[in-house]
Coordinates of C-alpha atoms and ligand atoms in Angstrom, one line a residue:
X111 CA -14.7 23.5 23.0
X112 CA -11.7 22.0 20.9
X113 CA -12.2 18.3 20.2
X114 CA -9.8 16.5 22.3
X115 CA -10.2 19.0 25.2
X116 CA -9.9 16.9 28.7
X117 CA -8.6 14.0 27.1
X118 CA -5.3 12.3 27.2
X119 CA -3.0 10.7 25.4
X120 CA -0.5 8.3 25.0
X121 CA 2.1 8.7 22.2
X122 CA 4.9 5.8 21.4
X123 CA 7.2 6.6 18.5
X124 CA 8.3 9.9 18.4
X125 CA 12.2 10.4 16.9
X126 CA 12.7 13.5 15.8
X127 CA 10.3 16.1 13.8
X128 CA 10.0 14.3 11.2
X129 CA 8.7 11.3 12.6
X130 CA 4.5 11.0 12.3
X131 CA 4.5 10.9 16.0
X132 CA 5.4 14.3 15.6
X133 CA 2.6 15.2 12.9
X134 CA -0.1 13.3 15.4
X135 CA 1.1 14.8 18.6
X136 CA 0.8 18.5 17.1
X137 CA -2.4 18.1 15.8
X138 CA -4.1 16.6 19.1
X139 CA -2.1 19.2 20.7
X140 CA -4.0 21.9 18.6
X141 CA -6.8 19.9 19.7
X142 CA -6.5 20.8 23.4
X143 CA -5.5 16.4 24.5
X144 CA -3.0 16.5 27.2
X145 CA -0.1 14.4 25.8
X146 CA 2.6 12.4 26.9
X147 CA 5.2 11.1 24.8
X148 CA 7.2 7.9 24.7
X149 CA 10.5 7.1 22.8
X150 CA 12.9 3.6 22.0
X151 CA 16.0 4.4 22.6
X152 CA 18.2 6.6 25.3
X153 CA 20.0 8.9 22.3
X154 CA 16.9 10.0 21.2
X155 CA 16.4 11.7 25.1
X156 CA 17.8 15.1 23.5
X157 CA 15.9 15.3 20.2
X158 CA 12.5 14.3 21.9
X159 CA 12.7 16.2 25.2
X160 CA 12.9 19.5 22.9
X161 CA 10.0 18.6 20.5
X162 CA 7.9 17.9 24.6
X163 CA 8.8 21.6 25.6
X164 CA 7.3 22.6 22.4
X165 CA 4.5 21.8 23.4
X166 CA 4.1 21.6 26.9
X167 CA 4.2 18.2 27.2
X168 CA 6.3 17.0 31.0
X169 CA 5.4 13.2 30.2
X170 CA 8.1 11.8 28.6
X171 CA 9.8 8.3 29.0
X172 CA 11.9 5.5 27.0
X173 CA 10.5 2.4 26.9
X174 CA 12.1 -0.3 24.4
X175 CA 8.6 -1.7 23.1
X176 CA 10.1 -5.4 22.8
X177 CA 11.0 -5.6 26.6
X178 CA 8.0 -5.9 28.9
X179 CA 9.5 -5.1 32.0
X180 CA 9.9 -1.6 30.3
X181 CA 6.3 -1.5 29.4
X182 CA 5.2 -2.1 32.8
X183 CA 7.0 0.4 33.9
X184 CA 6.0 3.4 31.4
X185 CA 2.3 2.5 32.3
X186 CA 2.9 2.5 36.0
X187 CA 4.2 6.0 35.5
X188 CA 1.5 6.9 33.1
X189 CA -1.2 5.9 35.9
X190 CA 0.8 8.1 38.1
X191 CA 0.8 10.8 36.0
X192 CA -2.5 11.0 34.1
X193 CA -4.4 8.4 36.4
X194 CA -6.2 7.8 33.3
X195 CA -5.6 7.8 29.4
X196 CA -8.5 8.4 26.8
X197 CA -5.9 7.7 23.9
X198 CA -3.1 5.0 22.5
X199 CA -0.8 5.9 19.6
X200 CA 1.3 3.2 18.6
X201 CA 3.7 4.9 15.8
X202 CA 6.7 1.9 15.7
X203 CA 8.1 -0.2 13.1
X204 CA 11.4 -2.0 13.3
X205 CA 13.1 -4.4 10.8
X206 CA 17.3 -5.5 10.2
X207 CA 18.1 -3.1 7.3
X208 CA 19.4 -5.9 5.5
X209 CA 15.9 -7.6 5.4
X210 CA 14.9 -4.5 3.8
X211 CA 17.0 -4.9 0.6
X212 CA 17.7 -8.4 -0.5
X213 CA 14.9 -10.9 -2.0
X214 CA 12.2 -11.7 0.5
X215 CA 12.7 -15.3 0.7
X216 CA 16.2 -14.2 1.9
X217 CA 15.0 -12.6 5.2
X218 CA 16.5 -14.5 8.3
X219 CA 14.3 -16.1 11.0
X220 CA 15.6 -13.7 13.4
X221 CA 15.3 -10.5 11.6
X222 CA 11.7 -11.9 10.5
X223 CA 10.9 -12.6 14.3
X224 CA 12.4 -8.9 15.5
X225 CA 10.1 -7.2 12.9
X226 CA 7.3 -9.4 13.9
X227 CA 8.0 -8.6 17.6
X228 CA 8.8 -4.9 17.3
X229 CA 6.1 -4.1 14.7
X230 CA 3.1 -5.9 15.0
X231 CA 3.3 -7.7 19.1
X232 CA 3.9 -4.4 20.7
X233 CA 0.4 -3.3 19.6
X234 CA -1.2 -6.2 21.4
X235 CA 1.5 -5.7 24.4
X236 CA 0.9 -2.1 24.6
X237 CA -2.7 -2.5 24.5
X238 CA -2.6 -4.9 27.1
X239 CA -0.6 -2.7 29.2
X240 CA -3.3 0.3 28.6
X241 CA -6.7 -1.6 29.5
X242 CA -6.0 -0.5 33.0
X243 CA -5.9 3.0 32.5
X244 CA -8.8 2.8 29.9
X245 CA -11.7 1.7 32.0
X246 CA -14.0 4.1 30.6
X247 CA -13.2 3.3 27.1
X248 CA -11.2 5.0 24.3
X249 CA -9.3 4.8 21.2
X250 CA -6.2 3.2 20.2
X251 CA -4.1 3.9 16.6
X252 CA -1.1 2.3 14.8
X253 CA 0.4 3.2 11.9
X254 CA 0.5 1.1 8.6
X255 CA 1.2 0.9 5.1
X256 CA -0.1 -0.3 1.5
X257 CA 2.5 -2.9 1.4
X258 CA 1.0 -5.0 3.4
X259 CA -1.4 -5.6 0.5
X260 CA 0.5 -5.1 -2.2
X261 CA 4.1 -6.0 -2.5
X262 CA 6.7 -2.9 -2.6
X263 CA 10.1 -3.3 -3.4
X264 CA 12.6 -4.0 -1.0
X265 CA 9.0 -3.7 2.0
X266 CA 9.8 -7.2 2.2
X267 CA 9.4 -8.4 6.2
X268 CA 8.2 -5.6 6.5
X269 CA 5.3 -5.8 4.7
X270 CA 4.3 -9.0 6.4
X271 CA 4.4 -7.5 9.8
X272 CA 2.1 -4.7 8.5
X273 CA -0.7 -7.4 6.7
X274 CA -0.1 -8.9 10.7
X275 CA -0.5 -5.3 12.3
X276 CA -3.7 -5.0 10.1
X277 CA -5.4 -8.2 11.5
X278 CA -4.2 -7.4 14.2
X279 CA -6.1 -4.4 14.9
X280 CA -9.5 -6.3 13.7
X281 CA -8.9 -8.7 16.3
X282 CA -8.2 -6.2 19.3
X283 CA -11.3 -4.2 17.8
X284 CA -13.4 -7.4 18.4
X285 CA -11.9 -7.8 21.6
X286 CA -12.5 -4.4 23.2
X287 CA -15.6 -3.1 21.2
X288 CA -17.6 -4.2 24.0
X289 CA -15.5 -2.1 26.8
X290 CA -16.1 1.1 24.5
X291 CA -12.2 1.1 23.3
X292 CA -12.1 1.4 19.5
X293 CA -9.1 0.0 17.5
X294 CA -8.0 1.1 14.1
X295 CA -4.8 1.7 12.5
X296 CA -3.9 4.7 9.0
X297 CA -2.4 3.2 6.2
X298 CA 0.2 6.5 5.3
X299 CA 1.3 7.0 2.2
X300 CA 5.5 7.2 1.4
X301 CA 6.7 10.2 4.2
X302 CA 10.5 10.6 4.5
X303 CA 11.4 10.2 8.1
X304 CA 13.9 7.9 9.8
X305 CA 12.4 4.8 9.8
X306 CA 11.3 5.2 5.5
X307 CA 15.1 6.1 5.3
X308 CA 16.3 2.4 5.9
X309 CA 14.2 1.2 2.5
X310 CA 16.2 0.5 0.2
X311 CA 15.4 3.0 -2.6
X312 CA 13.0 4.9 -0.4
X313 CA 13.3 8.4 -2.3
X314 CA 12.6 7.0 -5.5
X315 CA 9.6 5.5 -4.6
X316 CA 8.1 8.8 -3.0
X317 CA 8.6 10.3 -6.0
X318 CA 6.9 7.3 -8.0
X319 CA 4.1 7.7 -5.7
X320 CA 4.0 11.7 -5.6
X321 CA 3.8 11.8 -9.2
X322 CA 1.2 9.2 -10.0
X323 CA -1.6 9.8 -6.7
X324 CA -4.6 11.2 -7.9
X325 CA -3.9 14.2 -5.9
X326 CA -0.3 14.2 -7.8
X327 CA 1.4 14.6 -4.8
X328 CA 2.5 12.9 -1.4
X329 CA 1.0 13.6 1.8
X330 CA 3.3 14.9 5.0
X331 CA 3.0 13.9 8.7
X332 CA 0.2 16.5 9.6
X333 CA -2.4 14.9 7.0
X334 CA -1.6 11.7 9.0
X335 CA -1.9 13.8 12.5
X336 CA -5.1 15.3 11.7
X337 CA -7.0 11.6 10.8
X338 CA -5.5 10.4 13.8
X339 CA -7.3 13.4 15.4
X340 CA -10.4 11.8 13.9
X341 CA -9.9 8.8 15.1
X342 CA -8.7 9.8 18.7
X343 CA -12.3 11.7 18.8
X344 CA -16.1 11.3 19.1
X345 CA -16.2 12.5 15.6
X346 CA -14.9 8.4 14.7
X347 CA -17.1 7.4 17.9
X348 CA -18.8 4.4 15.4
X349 CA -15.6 3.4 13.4
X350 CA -13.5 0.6 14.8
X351 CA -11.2 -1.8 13.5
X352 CA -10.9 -0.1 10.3
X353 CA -8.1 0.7 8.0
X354 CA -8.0 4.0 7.1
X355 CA -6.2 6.1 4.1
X356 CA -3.7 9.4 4.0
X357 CA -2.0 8.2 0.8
X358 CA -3.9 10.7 -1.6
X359 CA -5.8 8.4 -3.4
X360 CA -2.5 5.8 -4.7
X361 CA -4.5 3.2 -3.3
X362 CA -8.0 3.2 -5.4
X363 CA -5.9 2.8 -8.6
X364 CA -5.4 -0.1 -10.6
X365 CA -2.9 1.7 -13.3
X366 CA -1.3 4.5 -13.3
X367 CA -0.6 6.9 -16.6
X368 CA 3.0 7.7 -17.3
X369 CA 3.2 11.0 -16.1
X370 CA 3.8 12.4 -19.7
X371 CA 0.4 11.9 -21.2
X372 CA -1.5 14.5 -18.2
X373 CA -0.5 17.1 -20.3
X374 CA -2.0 15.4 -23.3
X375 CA -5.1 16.0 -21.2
Ligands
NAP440 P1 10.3 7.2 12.8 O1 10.2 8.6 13.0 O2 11.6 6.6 12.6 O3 9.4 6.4 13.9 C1 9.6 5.0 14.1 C2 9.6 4.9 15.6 O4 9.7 3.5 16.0 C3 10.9 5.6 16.2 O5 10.4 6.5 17.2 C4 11.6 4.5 16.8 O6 12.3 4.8 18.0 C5 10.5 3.5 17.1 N1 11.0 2.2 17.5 C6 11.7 1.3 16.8 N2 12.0 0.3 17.5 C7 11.5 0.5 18.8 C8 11.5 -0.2 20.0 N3 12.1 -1.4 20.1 N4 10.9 0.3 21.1 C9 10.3 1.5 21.0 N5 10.3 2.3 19.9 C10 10.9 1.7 18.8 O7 9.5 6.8 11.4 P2 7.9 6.9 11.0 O8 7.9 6.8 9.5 O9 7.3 8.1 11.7 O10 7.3 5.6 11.6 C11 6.2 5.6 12.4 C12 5.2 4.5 12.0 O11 4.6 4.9 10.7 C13 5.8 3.1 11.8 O12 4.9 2.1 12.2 C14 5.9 3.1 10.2 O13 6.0 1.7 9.7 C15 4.7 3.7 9.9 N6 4.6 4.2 8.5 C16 5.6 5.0 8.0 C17 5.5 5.4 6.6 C18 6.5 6.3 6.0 O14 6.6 6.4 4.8 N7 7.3 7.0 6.8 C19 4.4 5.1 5.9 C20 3.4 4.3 6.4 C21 3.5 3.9 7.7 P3 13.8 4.5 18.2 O15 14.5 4.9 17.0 O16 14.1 5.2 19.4 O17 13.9 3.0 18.4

């Protein structure tokens, strides 16, 4: 019996094949889950509805995570569908590109308030929105990143709405511990995919990172889709509102060696 055979899941955030939607939905697919898939915005219709009949997958719907109204309605069609879901992947980040490359105390109270609403409140709305069609408990997943910790350059906002996302998913694990629905969100290393491509810089720091991991590389969207595998099933049943890892390691160090004195090694 595969391990996510008979259960179902919810995906929000899949773009394009590069996105780590993408790397999540193909490994619970592997996994036997029946998946539906949700995307932001209508031009995205043709590059997701391909990447559904790859897999099988005949749930698919837009729903702009900031508007309720569409939230309601994605759900509503979700109950019709799948009665039921055992699984919620939130995979969606947005900030105003120009927040993501000037000083931090530059960012504007309305492109602060978008990322805030976009990145972090749509977890709490979606989750919401998905209580009803968990009743018998299960797992919900977001996606997050080490500069909500540390400070990155140019992560600015951005970084702030991932520290929120973080608490965030401690405070919905509290919440919904006792209703057997675990919470907890995968801090991902640097992956180039749409969304990475609006850092300022982004490239430059994947390679930074790819070089100086303790693994000495970077990790791609499957590493993420097979932890998120773990968390969607019984394998993670005791783990909830926990941060968990795919960076290969950059985020035990303290300092990193230059590249140039391994070989000295
Ligand atoms: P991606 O493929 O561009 O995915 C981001 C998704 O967010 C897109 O599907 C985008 O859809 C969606 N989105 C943005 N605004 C939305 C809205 N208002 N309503 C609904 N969906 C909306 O990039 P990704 O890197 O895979 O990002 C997925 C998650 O991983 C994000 O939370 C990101 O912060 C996180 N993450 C990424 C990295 C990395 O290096 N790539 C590292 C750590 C964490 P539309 O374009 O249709 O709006």
């Amino acid at each position: 019996m595969k391990l996510l055979e008979g259960k179902k899941v919810l995906i929000f955030g899949i773009a394009n094949k590069h996105s780590i939607a993408w790397g999540i939905a193909r490994a619970m697919h592997e996994a036997g889950a029946e998946i539906g898939f949700s995307y932001g915005i209508p031009e995205l219709e043709k590059r997701v509805l391909p990447l559904a009949k790859e897999l099988g997958v005949t749930f698919v719907e837009k729903c702009d995570v900031g508007v309720d109204a569409e939230i309601d309605q994605v759900f509503a069609k979700a109950k019709e569908h799948f009665g039921t879901i055992d699984v919620l992947v939130h995979s969606v980040a947005f900030a105003k590109r120009e927040d993501l490359m000037s000083y931090f105390y530059e960012s504007s109270r309305d492109g602060f308030a978008l990322a805030m609403d976009i990145s972090v409140y749509s977890l709490i709305a979606l989750t919401r929105a998905a209580l009803p069609l968990m009743a018998e408990g299960g797992s919900i997943m977001s996606m997050t990143y080490y500069g909500s910790e540390k400070v990155m350059p140019n992560y600015n906002t951005m970084g702030v709405a991932k520290a929120a996302l973080e608490a965030t998913t401690r405070y919905l694990a509290a919440d919904l511990g006792p209703r057997g629905i675990r919470v907890n969100a995968i801090s991902a290393g640097p992956i180039k995919t749409l969304a990475a491509a609006g850092i300022t810089n982004f490239r430059k720091m994947l390679n930074y990172a790819g070089e100086r991991t303790p693994l000495r590389r970077n990790v791609d969207q499957m590493e993420v889709g097979r932890t998120a595998l773990y968390l969607a099933s019984d394998l993670s049943s005791g783990v909830t509102g926990e941060i968990i890892y795919v960076d290969a390691g950059y985020n035990i160090m303290g300092m990193f060696e230059p590249p140039e004195n391994w070989t000295a090694r």
